[in-house]
Short mmCIF file of C-alpha atoms in Angstrom, two decimals:
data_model
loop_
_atom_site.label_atom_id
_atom_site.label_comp_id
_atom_site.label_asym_id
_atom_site.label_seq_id
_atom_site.Cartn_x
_atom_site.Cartn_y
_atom_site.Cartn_z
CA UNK A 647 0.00 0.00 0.00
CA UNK A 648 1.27 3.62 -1.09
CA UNK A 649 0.59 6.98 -0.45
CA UNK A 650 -0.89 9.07 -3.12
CA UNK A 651 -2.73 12.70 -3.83
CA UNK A 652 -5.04 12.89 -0.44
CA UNK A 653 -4.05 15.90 1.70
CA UNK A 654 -5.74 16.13 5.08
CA UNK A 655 -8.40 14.62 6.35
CA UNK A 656 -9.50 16.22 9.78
CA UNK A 657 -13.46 16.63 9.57
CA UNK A 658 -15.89 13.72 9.63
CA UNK A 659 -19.26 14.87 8.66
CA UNK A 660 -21.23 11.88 8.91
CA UNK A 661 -21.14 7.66 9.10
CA UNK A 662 -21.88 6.54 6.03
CA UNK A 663 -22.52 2.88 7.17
CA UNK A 664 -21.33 -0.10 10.04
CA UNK A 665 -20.89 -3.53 9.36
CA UNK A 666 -19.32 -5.91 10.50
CA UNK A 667 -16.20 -5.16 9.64
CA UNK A 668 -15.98 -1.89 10.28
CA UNK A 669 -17.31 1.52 9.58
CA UNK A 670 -17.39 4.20 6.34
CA UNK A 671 -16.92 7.94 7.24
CA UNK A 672 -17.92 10.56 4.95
CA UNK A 673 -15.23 12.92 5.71
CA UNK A 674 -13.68 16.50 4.42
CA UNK A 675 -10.18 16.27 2.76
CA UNK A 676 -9.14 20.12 3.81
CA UNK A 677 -6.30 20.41 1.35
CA UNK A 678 -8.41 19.72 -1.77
CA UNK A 679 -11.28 20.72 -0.12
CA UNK A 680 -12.79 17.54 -1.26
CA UNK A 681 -15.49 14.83 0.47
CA UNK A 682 -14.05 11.50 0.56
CA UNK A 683 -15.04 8.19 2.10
CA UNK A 684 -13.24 6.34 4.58
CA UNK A 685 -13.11 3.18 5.11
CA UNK A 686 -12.10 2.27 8.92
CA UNK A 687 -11.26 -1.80 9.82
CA UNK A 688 -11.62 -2.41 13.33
CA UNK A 689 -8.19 -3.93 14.68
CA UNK A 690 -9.27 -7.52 14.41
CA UNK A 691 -6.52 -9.91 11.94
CA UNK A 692 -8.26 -11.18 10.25
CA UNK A 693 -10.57 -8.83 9.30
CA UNK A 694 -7.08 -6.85 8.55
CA UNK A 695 -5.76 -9.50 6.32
CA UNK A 696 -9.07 -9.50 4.16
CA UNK A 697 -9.05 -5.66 4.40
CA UNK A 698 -5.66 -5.85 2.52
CA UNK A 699 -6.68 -7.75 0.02
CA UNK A 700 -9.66 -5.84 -0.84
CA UNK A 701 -6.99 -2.55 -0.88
CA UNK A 702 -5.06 -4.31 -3.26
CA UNK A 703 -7.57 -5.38 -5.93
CA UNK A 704 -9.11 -2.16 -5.67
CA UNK A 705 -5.75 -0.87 -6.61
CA UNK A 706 -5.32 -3.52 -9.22
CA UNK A 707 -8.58 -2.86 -11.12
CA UNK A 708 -8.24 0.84 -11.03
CA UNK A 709 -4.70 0.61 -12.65
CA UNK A 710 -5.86 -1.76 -14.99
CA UNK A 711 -9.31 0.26 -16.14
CA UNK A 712 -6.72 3.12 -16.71
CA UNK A 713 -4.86 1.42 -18.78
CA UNK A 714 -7.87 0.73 -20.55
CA UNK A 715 -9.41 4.00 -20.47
CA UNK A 716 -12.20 2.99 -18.81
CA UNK A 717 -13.97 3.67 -15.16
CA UNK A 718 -16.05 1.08 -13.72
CA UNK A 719 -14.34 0.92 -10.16
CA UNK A 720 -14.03 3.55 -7.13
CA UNK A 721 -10.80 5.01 -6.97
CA UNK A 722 -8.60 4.20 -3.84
CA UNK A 723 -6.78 7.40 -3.01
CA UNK A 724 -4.49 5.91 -0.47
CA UNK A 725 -4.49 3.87 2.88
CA UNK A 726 -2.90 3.56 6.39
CA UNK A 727 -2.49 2.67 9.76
CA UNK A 728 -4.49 5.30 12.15
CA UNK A 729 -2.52 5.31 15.19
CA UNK A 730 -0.72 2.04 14.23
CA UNK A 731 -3.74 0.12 14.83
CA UNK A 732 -7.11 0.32 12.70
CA UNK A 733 -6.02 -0.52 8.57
CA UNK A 734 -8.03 2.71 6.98
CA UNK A 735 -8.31 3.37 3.23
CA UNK A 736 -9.48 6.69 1.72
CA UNK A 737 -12.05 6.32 -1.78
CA UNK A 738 -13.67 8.99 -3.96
CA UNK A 739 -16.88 9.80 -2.18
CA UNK A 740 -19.65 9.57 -4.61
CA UNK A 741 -22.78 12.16 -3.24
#
């Protein structure tokens, strides 16, 4: 997992949804003045492990419907470790 183009993400404005998993915050990217979505897995392995995965093919069919010049999948700005515990990854928020 990389970093890319997401500045700074210090506002939540709402929960978008809870599952089991985890949670999706509909948050304000202050930088880019942007909303974007945030996905937030609570610190559980295995639910970690398949959070990774999911990162990772999101990545992989983005870069591939680029190549493509196509866009049938949500880009995946970047992810990370929020205070070195819950696995979060930041998507395009779509209103």
């Amino acid at each position: 997992m990389k970093k890319s183009n997401v500045g700074f993400i210090d506002e939540i404005k709402e929960i978008l949804g809870k599952g089991t998993f985890g949670k999706v915050l509909k948050c304000k990217d202050t930088k880019y003045n942007d909303s974007v979505a945030l996905k937030v897995i609570r610190k559980i392995d295995r639910y970690i492990d398949s959070a990774k995965i999911e990162a990772d093919i999101l990545k992989d069919v983005f870069d591939r419907q680029t190549d493509m010049h196509a866009n049938y999948c949500v880009k995946m700005f970047s992810s990370f470790y929020h205070k070195g515990m819950n696995l979060c990854y930041v998507v395009f928020f779509f209103s």
